[in-house]
Amino acid sequence: MAHTTLVAPGVTATRLPLLDVLRGAAILGTLMTNVWIFTSPGSEWSVAQGGLHVPDPLADPSAATAAEALFRFLADGKFLSLLTVLFGVGLAIQYDSAARRGERWPGRYPRRAAFLFLEGTFHFVLLFAWDVLMGYAVTALLTAWLLARSERVRRVVMWVAGGLHLTLIGLVTLGGLLTADPGPQAPDPEAVRLYAHGGWAEQIGFRLDHALALRVEPVFTFGLLVFLFLLGVRLYRAGAFGPTAAGRRIRVRLAAWGLGLGLPLGAAAALGGDDFFLLGRYVLAPLIALGYAGLIGWALDRGAVPGARALASVGRTALSCYVGQNLLCVLLCYGIGLGLAERMAGSGPWWVMGLWAAVSLTLVAASGLWLRRFDRGPLEALQHRVLRPRR
């Protein structure tokens, strides 16, 4: 295998503050989608059954319906795509760091990916079925290998992966349009009982019994993961996150194209109903995510942004906050904790959005206090301790 020690032009060892803010926004934004899973009857299993339907503001123009539809539209798939791009950026930073030290690549990185996969496995089994860490670990192994290849090879793989993903989504969407709509499905009564009254061990057993169905998303979207990882590498090497004139121009273009094109198309897909759900979440959402990144970067370029420091603290402890937010939602929503999902069922969407705000503020406060004393989040520190080289 070929190895390289070349650092991308213009890349330095200086920490890029924008990346911390974007990671923080991605973590809290991902919760904007996941909070509806925790608060719905049947929880994780409802997603696998396609039971998490977004209300139609055209059919019901009430304030509650409009607020829920807008809240979910702004988040669904967008912040997950942003997090995926940023993971590719982080991988490129690790590559360049190894290159500056004169180390071979991928060197010890497969151990890091294996540890991330192990973390994701524990997260999936013990807490949350729709974990992203396992898929990221597998994609990172491929991307790490590609970083030691030529730019031409990476470009070909990136566009082939993107093309295959678009083809898959197009075929599935077309199939849905040609198939009669069965209408809304009622949640599985056994799943509803499990998450409302079942024990923790019973929930673990359920995830293990249905692991293939609950792990289908990273397999289905593997082409998109590869594309977004490599896109993150390209953006980083182009200086999109740096404090340079070129970086500012890239951020303006990302905001203009991502939001100017993505938001109208995404809104049309959302209003089109469930038949266009996959198109909205897995094709248009990544485009809007790039617009979010450009908009946040543009705002920071123009001066201080309220809440930027809070988002940065979440971003510096991203892994811990990602797992922590899911742990808090489990304890608040499921029957093994406060059981709010059953207690508040049928009371409208406002409490769900309030729950997201409360958990987000908790993460902001906790990460800020933690970083006053420690350099890394708790899970980040564990990862560093396990993976650091032994003499």
PDB file of C-alpha atoms in Angstrom, residues 49-299:
ATOM      1  CA  GLN A  49     -42.206   0.540  10.169  1.00  0.00           C
ATOM      2  CA  GLY A  50     -42.417   3.954   8.543  1.00  0.00           C
ATOM      3  CA  GLY A  51     -44.779   5.184  11.206  1.00  0.00           C
ATOM      4  CA  LEU A  52     -43.304   8.631  11.954  1.00  0.00           C
ATOM      5  CA  HIS A  53     -45.450  10.721   9.627  1.00  0.00           C
ATOM      6  CA  VAL A  54     -44.971  14.484   9.516  1.00  0.00           C
ATOM      7  CA  PRO A  55     -48.311  16.318   9.781  1.00  0.00           C
ATOM      8  CA  ASP A  56     -49.553  18.072   6.661  1.00  0.00           C
ATOM      9  CA  PRO A  57     -49.949  21.831   7.242  1.00  0.00           C
ATOM     10  CA  LEU A  58     -52.004  22.106   4.037  1.00  0.00           C
ATOM     11  CA  ALA A  59     -54.612  19.679   5.348  1.00  0.00           C
ATOM     12  CA  ASP A  60     -54.480  21.085   8.885  1.00  0.00           C
ATOM     13  CA  PRO A  61     -53.281  24.724   8.944  1.00  0.00           C
ATOM     14  CA  SER A  62     -53.359  24.998  12.746  1.00  0.00           C
ATOM     15  CA  ALA A  63     -50.486  26.680  14.563  1.00  0.00           C
ATOM     16  CA  ALA A  64     -49.417  23.418  16.214  1.00  0.00           C
ATOM     17  CA  THR A  65     -49.312  21.522  12.933  1.00  0.00           C
ATOM     18  CA  ALA A  66     -47.445  24.311  11.138  1.00  0.00           C
ATOM     19  CA  ALA A  67     -44.901  24.608  13.964  1.00  0.00           C
ATOM     20  CA  GLU A  68     -44.243  20.865  14.060  1.00  0.00           C
ATOM     21  CA  ALA A  69     -43.940  20.602  10.276  1.00  0.00           C
ATOM     22  CA  LEU A  70     -41.487  23.520  10.127  1.00  0.00           C
ATOM     23  CA  PHE A  71     -39.467  22.253  13.111  1.00  0.00           C
ATOM     24  CA  ARG A  72     -39.107  18.813  11.582  1.00  0.00           C
ATOM     25  CA  PHE A  73     -38.455  20.083   8.055  1.00  0.00           C
ATOM     26  CA  LEU A  74     -35.599  22.333   9.186  1.00  0.00           C
ATOM     27  CA  ALA A  75     -33.917  19.396  10.928  1.00  0.00           C
ATOM     28  CA  ASP A  76     -34.740  16.102   9.237  1.00  0.00           C
ATOM     29  CA  GLY A  77     -31.609  14.776   7.570  1.00  0.00           C
ATOM     30  CA  LYS A  78     -29.956  18.201   7.386  1.00  0.00           C
ATOM     31  CA  PHE A  79     -27.926  18.142  10.581  1.00  0.00           C
ATOM     32  CA  LEU A  80     -27.129  14.457  10.207  1.00  0.00           C
ATOM     33  CA  SER A  81     -25.681  15.258   6.770  1.00  0.00           C
ATOM     34  CA  LEU A  82     -23.731  18.155   8.277  1.00  0.00           C
ATOM     35  CA  LEU A  83     -22.359  15.848  10.974  1.00  0.00           C
ATOM     36  CA  THR A  84     -21.315  13.367   8.286  1.00  0.00           C
ATOM     37  CA  VAL A  85     -19.475  16.034   6.280  1.00  0.00           C
ATOM     38  CA  LEU A  86     -17.721  17.184   9.457  1.00  0.00           C
ATOM     39  CA  PHE A  87     -16.636  13.632  10.221  1.00  0.00           C
ATOM     40  CA  GLY A  88     -14.901  13.578   6.845  1.00  0.00           C
ATOM     41  CA  VAL A  89     -13.275  16.918   7.724  1.00  0.00           C
ATOM     42  CA  GLY A  90     -12.046  15.461  11.005  1.00  0.00           C
ATOM     43  CA  LEU A  91     -10.562  12.484   9.200  1.00  0.00           C
ATOM     44  CA  ALA A  92      -8.683  14.805   6.815  1.00  0.00           C
ATOM     45  CA  ILE A  93      -7.341  16.761   9.807  1.00  0.00           C
ATOM     46  CA  GLN A  94      -6.066  13.542  11.401  1.00  0.00           C
ATOM     47  CA  TYR A  95      -4.401  12.576   8.129  1.00  0.00           C
ATOM     48  CA  ASP A  96      -2.621  15.921   7.859  1.00  0.00           C
ATOM     49  CA  SER A  97      -1.599  15.775  11.511  1.00  0.00           C
ATOM     50  CA  ALA A  98      -0.006  12.383  10.939  1.00  0.00           C
ATOM     51  CA  ALA A  99       1.702  13.742   7.812  1.00  0.00           C
ATOM     52  CA  ARG A 100       3.220  16.671   9.718  1.00  0.00           C
ATOM     53  CA  ARG A 101       4.679  14.226  12.250  1.00  0.00           C
ATOM     54  CA  GLY A 102       6.111  12.110   9.426  1.00  0.00           C
ATOM     55  CA  GLU A 103       3.982   9.094  10.363  1.00  0.00           C
ATOM     56  CA  ARG A 104       2.801   6.508   7.879  1.00  0.00           C
ATOM     57  CA  TRP A 105      -0.879   6.472   6.950  1.00  0.00           C
ATOM     58  CA  PRO A 106      -3.279   4.954   7.801  1.00  0.00           C
ATOM     59  CA  GLY A 107      -0.960   3.721  10.526  1.00  0.00           C
ATOM     60  CA  ARG A 108      -2.931   3.321  13.756  1.00  0.00           C
ATOM     61  CA  TYR A 109      -6.176   4.759  12.377  1.00  0.00           C
ATOM     62  CA  PRO A 110      -7.871   1.345  11.882  1.00  0.00           C
ATOM     63  CA  ARG A 111      -7.661   0.936  15.661  1.00  0.00           C
ATOM     64  CA  ARG A 112      -9.486   4.237  16.091  1.00  0.00           C
ATOM     65  CA  ALA A 113     -12.179   3.149  13.636  1.00  0.00           C
ATOM     66  CA  ALA A 114     -12.535  -0.195  15.399  1.00  0.00           C
ATOM     67  CA  PHE A 115     -12.939   1.569  18.746  1.00  0.00           C
ATOM     68  CA  LEU A 116     -15.567   3.869  17.240  1.00  0.00           C
ATOM     69  CA  PHE A 117     -17.429   0.845  15.889  1.00  0.00           C
ATOM     70  CA  LEU A 118     -17.304  -0.729  19.355  1.00  0.00           C
ATOM     71  CA  GLU A 119     -18.635   2.483  20.904  1.00  0.00           C
ATOM     72  CA  GLY A 120     -21.430   2.529  18.349  1.00  0.00           C
ATOM     73  CA  THR A 121     -22.273  -1.094  19.059  1.00  0.00           C
ATOM     74  CA  PHE A 122     -22.648  -0.400  22.784  1.00  0.00           C
ATOM     75  CA  HIS A 123     -24.678   2.702  21.977  1.00  0.00           C
ATOM     76  CA  PHE A 124     -26.967   0.707  19.680  1.00  0.00           C
ATOM     77  CA  VAL A 125     -27.473  -2.193  22.056  1.00  0.00           C
ATOM     78  CA  LEU A 126     -27.816  -0.271  25.307  1.00  0.00           C
ATOM     79  CA  LEU A 127     -29.500   2.998  24.283  1.00  0.00           C
ATOM     80  CA  PHE A 128     -30.596   3.881  20.777  1.00  0.00           C
ATOM     81  CA  ALA A 129     -31.267   1.772  17.705  1.00  0.00           C
ATOM     82  CA  TRP A 130     -30.602   4.529  15.155  1.00  0.00           C
ATOM     83  CA  ASP A 131     -26.939   4.967  16.065  1.00  0.00           C
ATOM     84  CA  VAL A 132     -24.670   6.642  13.481  1.00  0.00           C
ATOM     85  CA  LEU A 133     -21.278   5.692  14.925  1.00  0.00           C
ATOM     86  CA  MET A 134     -21.158   2.170  13.499  1.00  0.00           C
ATOM     87  CA  GLY A 135     -21.804   3.388   9.956  1.00  0.00           C
ATOM     88  CA  TYR A 136     -19.282   6.187  10.389  1.00  0.00           C
ATOM     89  CA  ALA A 137     -16.618   3.725  11.548  1.00  0.00           C
ATOM     90  CA  VAL A 138     -16.987   1.530   8.459  1.00  0.00           C
ATOM     91  CA  THR A 139     -17.072   4.521   6.099  1.00  0.00           C
ATOM     92  CA  ALA A 140     -14.053   6.038   7.841  1.00  0.00           C
ATOM     93  CA  LEU A 141     -11.972   2.925   7.140  1.00  0.00           C
ATOM     94  CA  LEU A 142     -12.620   3.251   3.406  1.00  0.00           C
ATOM     95  CA  THR A 143     -12.044   7.007   3.444  1.00  0.00           C
ATOM     96  CA  ALA A 144      -8.806   6.623   5.411  1.00  0.00           C
ATOM     97  CA  TRP A 145      -7.506   4.269   2.742  1.00  0.00           C
ATOM     98  CA  LEU A 146      -8.585   6.703   0.005  1.00  0.00           C
ATOM     99  CA  LEU A 147      -6.701   9.563   1.663  1.00  0.00           C
ATOM    100  CA  ALA A 148      -3.466   7.777   0.789  1.00  0.00           C
ATOM    101  CA  ARG A 149      -4.522   7.584  -2.852  1.00  0.00           C
ATOM    102  CA  SER A 150      -4.445  10.319  -5.484  1.00  0.00           C
ATOM    103  CA  GLU A 151      -6.947  13.165  -5.733  1.00  0.00           C
ATOM    104  CA  ARG A 152      -8.195  11.672  -8.997  1.00  0.00           C
ATOM    105  CA  VAL A 153      -9.016   8.350  -7.332  1.00  0.00           C
ATOM    106  CA  ARG A 154     -10.888  10.110  -4.527  1.00  0.00           C
ATOM    107  CA  ARG A 155     -12.827  12.237  -6.998  1.00  0.00           C
ATOM    108  CA  VAL A 156     -13.878   9.189  -9.029  1.00  0.00           C
ATOM    109  CA  VAL A 157     -14.956   7.252  -5.941  1.00  0.00           C
ATOM    110  CA  MET A 158     -16.843  10.268  -4.597  1.00  0.00           C
ATOM    111  CA  TRP A 159     -18.905  10.827  -7.730  1.00  0.00           C
ATOM    112  CA  VAL A 160     -19.497   7.130  -8.375  1.00  0.00           C
ATOM    113  CA  ALA A 161     -20.759   6.721  -4.801  1.00  0.00           C
ATOM    114  CA  GLY A 162     -22.960   9.790  -5.180  1.00  0.00           C
ATOM    115  CA  GLY A 163     -24.305   8.584  -8.523  1.00  0.00           C
ATOM    116  CA  LEU A 164     -25.144   5.126  -7.191  1.00  0.00           C
ATOM    117  CA  HIS A 165     -26.900   6.695  -4.217  1.00  0.00           C
ATOM    118  CA  LEU A 166     -28.988   8.980  -6.450  1.00  0.00           C
ATOM    119  CA  THR A 167     -29.918   6.019  -8.643  1.00  0.00           C
ATOM    120  CA  LEU A 168     -31.009   3.972  -5.635  1.00  0.00           C
ATOM    121  CA  ILE A 169     -33.114   6.785  -4.173  1.00  0.00           C
ATOM    122  CA  GLY A 170     -34.634   7.511  -7.576  1.00  0.00           C
ATOM    123  CA  LEU A 171     -35.629   3.878  -8.126  1.00  0.00           C
ATOM    124  CA  VAL A 172     -37.112   3.491  -4.645  1.00  0.00           C
ATOM    125  CA  THR A 173     -39.012   6.773  -4.982  1.00  0.00           C
ATOM    126  CA  LEU A 174     -40.347   5.770  -8.389  1.00  0.00           C
ATOM    127  CA  GLY A 175     -41.417   2.416  -6.982  1.00  0.00           C
ATOM    128  CA  GLY A 176     -43.302   4.168  -4.208  1.00  0.00           C
ATOM    129  CA  LEU A 177     -45.099   6.423  -6.670  1.00  0.00           C
ATOM    130  CA  LEU A 178     -46.197   3.421  -8.730  1.00  0.00           C
ATOM    131  CA  THR A 179     -47.435   1.502  -5.695  1.00  0.00           C
ATOM    132  CA  ALA A 180     -50.778   2.129  -4.047  1.00  0.00           C
ATOM    133  CA  ASP A 181     -50.473   4.054  -0.780  1.00  0.00           C
ATOM    134  CA  PRO A 182     -51.566   1.768   2.101  1.00  0.00           C
ATOM    135  CA  GLY A 183     -52.244   4.799   4.293  1.00  0.00           C
ATOM    136  CA  PRO A 184     -50.990   5.491   7.820  1.00  0.00           C
ATOM    137  CA  GLN A 185     -50.053   2.400   9.797  1.00  0.00           C
ATOM    138  CA  ALA A 186     -50.887   2.034  13.454  1.00  0.00           C
ATOM    139  CA  PRO A 187     -47.872   1.475  15.748  1.00  0.00           C
ATOM    140  CA  ASP A 188     -47.084  -2.092  16.704  1.00  0.00           C
ATOM    141  CA  PRO A 189     -48.916  -2.625  20.041  1.00  0.00           C
ATOM    142  CA  GLU A 190     -46.112  -4.804  21.380  1.00  0.00           C
ATOM    143  CA  ALA A 191     -43.521  -2.136  20.586  1.00  0.00           C
ATOM    144  CA  VAL A 192     -45.717   0.511  22.213  1.00  0.00           C
ATOM    145  CA  ARG A 193     -45.949  -1.616  25.359  1.00  0.00           C
ATOM    146  CA  LEU A 194     -42.215  -2.365  25.315  1.00  0.00           C
ATOM    147  CA  TYR A 195     -41.077   1.252  25.389  1.00  0.00           C
ATOM    148  CA  ALA A 196     -43.849   2.450  27.690  1.00  0.00           C
ATOM    149  CA  HIS A 197     -43.715  -0.352  30.283  1.00  0.00           C
ATOM    150  CA  GLY A 198     -40.954  -2.818  29.370  1.00  0.00           C
ATOM    151  CA  GLY A 199     -37.692  -3.118  31.248  1.00  0.00           C
ATOM    152  CA  TRP A 200     -34.256  -2.099  30.025  1.00  0.00           C
ATOM    153  CA  ALA A 201     -33.138  -5.712  29.492  1.00  0.00           C
ATOM    154  CA  GLU A 202     -36.286  -6.360  27.435  1.00  0.00           C
ATOM    155  CA  GLN A 203     -35.530  -3.359  25.209  1.00  0.00           C
ATOM    156  CA  ILE A 204     -31.967  -4.585  24.718  1.00  0.00           C
ATOM    157  CA  GLY A 205     -33.260  -7.998  23.703  1.00  0.00           C
ATOM    158  CA  PHE A 206     -35.681  -6.377  21.246  1.00  0.00           C
ATOM    159  CA  ARG A 207     -32.872  -4.450  19.543  1.00  0.00           C
ATOM    160  CA  LEU A 208     -30.745  -7.562  19.255  1.00  0.00           C
ATOM    161  CA  ASP A 209     -33.655  -9.607  17.868  1.00  0.00           C
ATOM    162  CA  HIS A 210     -34.391  -6.944  15.230  1.00  0.00           C
ATOM    163  CA  ALA A 211     -30.810  -5.797  14.618  1.00  0.00           C
ATOM    164  CA  LEU A 212     -30.929  -6.287  10.836  1.00  0.00           C
ATOM    165  CA  ALA A 213     -34.049  -4.156  10.404  1.00  0.00           C
ATOM    166  CA  LEU A 214     -32.816  -1.504  12.821  1.00  0.00           C
ATOM    167  CA  ARG A 215     -29.391  -1.287  11.147  1.00  0.00           C
ATOM    168  CA  VAL A 216     -30.671  -0.909   7.597  1.00  0.00           C
ATOM    169  CA  GLU A 217     -30.152   2.877   7.274  1.00  0.00           C
ATOM    170  CA  PRO A 218     -26.313   2.937   7.194  1.00  0.00           C
ATOM    171  CA  VAL A 219     -26.371   0.078   4.671  1.00  0.00           C
ATOM    172  CA  PHE A 220     -29.018   1.768   2.517  1.00  0.00           C
ATOM    173  CA  THR A 221     -27.171   5.106   2.601  1.00  0.00           C
ATOM    174  CA  PHE A 222     -23.585   3.845   2.379  1.00  0.00           C
ATOM    175  CA  GLY A 223     -23.062   5.582  -0.957  1.00  0.00           C
ATOM    176  CA  LEU A 224     -24.206   8.873   0.559  1.00  0.00           C
ATOM    177  CA  LEU A 225     -21.902   8.396   3.555  1.00  0.00           C
ATOM    178  CA  VAL A 226     -18.897   7.872   1.289  1.00  0.00           C
ATOM    179  CA  PHE A 227     -19.857  10.882  -0.835  1.00  0.00           C
ATOM    180  CA  LEU A 228     -20.274  13.202   2.165  1.00  0.00           C
ATOM    181  CA  PHE A 229     -17.062  12.000   3.850  1.00  0.00           C
ATOM    182  CA  LEU A 230     -15.072  12.730   0.712  1.00  0.00           C
ATOM    183  CA  LEU A 231     -16.915  16.013   0.190  1.00  0.00           C
ATOM    184  CA  GLY A 232     -15.830  17.007   3.696  1.00  0.00           C
ATOM    185  CA  VAL A 233     -12.222  16.216   2.767  1.00  0.00           C
ATOM    186  CA  ARG A 234     -12.488  18.338  -0.394  1.00  0.00           C
ATOM    187  CA  LEU A 235     -14.061  21.296   1.417  1.00  0.00           C
ATOM    188  CA  TYR A 236     -11.408  21.182   4.124  1.00  0.00           C
ATOM    189  CA  ARG A 237      -8.564  21.061   1.622  1.00  0.00           C
ATOM    190  CA  ALA A 238     -10.122  23.949  -0.303  1.00  0.00           C
ATOM    191  CA  GLY A 239     -10.006  26.034   2.890  1.00  0.00           C
ATOM    192  CA  ALA A 240     -13.795  26.242   3.353  1.00  0.00           C
ATOM    193  CA  PHE A 241     -13.485  26.358   7.150  1.00  0.00           C
ATOM    194  CA  GLY A 242     -10.428  28.583   7.456  1.00  0.00           C
ATOM    195  CA  PRO A 243     -10.211  32.322   8.274  1.00  0.00           C
ATOM    196  CA  THR A 244      -9.074  33.291   4.794  1.00  0.00           C
ATOM    197  CA  ALA A 245     -10.601  35.315   1.980  1.00  0.00           C
ATOM    198  CA  ALA A 246     -10.936  32.141  -0.082  1.00  0.00           C
ATOM    199  CA  GLY A 247     -12.689  30.404   2.795  1.00  0.00           C
ATOM    200  CA  ARG A 248     -15.146  33.271   3.191  1.00  0.00           C
ATOM    201  CA  ARG A 249     -15.976  33.164  -0.515  1.00  0.00           C
ATOM    202  CA  ILE A 250     -16.621  29.427  -0.344  1.00  0.00           C
ATOM    203  CA  ARG A 251     -18.915  29.877   2.665  1.00  0.00           C
ATOM    204  CA  VAL A 252     -20.944  32.534   0.854  1.00  0.00           C
ATOM    205  CA  ARG A 253     -21.358  30.241  -2.144  1.00  0.00           C
ATOM    206  CA  LEU A 254     -22.342  27.311   0.072  1.00  0.00           C
ATOM    207  CA  ALA A 255     -25.014  29.417   1.767  1.00  0.00           C
ATOM    208  CA  ALA A 256     -26.331  30.822  -1.508  1.00  0.00           C
ATOM    209  CA  TRP A 257     -26.553  27.532  -3.389  1.00  0.00           C
ATOM    210  CA  GLY A 258     -27.420  25.284  -0.455  1.00  0.00           C
ATOM    211  CA  LEU A 259     -30.249  27.445   0.840  1.00  0.00           C
ATOM    212  CA  GLY A 260     -31.308  29.157  -2.379  1.00  0.00           C
ATOM    213  CA  LEU A 261     -31.714  25.870  -4.237  1.00  0.00           C
ATOM    214  CA  GLY A 262     -32.117  23.355  -1.437  1.00  0.00           C
ATOM    215  CA  LEU A 263     -34.824  25.002   0.667  1.00  0.00           C
ATOM    216  CA  PRO A 264     -37.407  25.432  -2.135  1.00  0.00           C
ATOM    217  CA  LEU A 265     -36.805  21.913  -3.465  1.00  0.00           C
ATOM    218  CA  GLY A 266     -36.827  20.460   0.044  1.00  0.00           C
ATOM    219  CA  ALA A 267     -40.074  22.251   0.884  1.00  0.00           C
ATOM    220  CA  ALA A 268     -41.671  20.923  -2.303  1.00  0.00           C
ATOM    221  CA  ALA A 269     -40.592  17.371  -1.405  1.00  0.00           C
ATOM    222  CA  ALA A 270     -41.941  17.753   2.130  1.00  0.00           C
ATOM    223  CA  LEU A 271     -45.300  19.019   0.876  1.00  0.00           C
ATOM    224  CA  GLY A 272     -45.372  16.168  -1.631  1.00  0.00           C
ATOM    225  CA  GLY A 273     -45.973  13.701   1.175  1.00  0.00           C
ATOM    226  CA  ASP A 274     -44.482  10.353   2.159  1.00  0.00           C
ATOM    227  CA  ASP A 275     -43.730   9.367  -1.461  1.00  0.00           C
ATOM    228  CA  PHE A 276     -40.959  11.978  -1.542  1.00  0.00           C
ATOM    229  CA  PHE A 277     -39.646  11.386   1.974  1.00  0.00           C
ATOM    230  CA  LEU A 278     -36.493   9.556   0.835  1.00  0.00           C
ATOM    231  CA  LEU A 279     -35.764  12.199  -1.798  1.00  0.00           C
ATOM    232  CA  GLY A 280     -36.060  14.943   0.792  1.00  0.00           C
ATOM    233  CA  ARG A 281     -34.049  13.237   3.542  1.00  0.00           C
ATOM    234  CA  TYR A 282     -31.281  11.597   1.529  1.00  0.00           C
ATOM    235  CA  VAL A 283     -30.829  13.889  -1.501  1.00  0.00           C
ATOM    236  CA  LEU A 284     -32.046  17.405  -0.756  1.00  0.00           C
ATOM    237  CA  ALA A 285     -31.211  17.455   2.950  1.00  0.00           C
ATOM    238  CA  PRO A 286     -27.430  17.189   2.296  1.00  0.00           C
ATOM    239  CA  LEU A 287     -27.685  20.169  -0.058  1.00  0.00           C
ATOM    240  CA  ILE A 288     -29.458  22.211   2.621  1.00  0.00           C
ATOM    241  CA  ALA A 289     -26.864  21.058   5.165  1.00  0.00           C
ATOM    242  CA  LEU A 290     -24.136  22.686   3.087  1.00  0.00           C
ATOM    243  CA  GLY A 291     -26.249  25.835   3.100  1.00  0.00           C
ATOM    244  CA  TYR A 292     -26.445  25.693   6.896  1.00  0.00           C
ATOM    245  CA  ALA A 293     -22.663  25.350   7.109  1.00  0.00           C
ATOM    246  CA  GLY A 294     -22.173  28.308   4.801  1.00  0.00           C
ATOM    247  CA  LEU A 295     -24.747  30.436   6.638  1.00  0.00           C
ATOM    248  CA  ILE A 296     -23.230  29.774  10.073  1.00  0.00           C
ATOM    249  CA  GLY A 297     -19.754  30.448   8.722  1.00  0.00           C
ATOM    250  CA  TRP A 298     -20.912  33.646   7.007  1.00  0.00           C
ATOM    251  CA  ALA A 299     -22.539  34.861  10.230  1.00  0.00           C
TER     252      ALA A 299
END
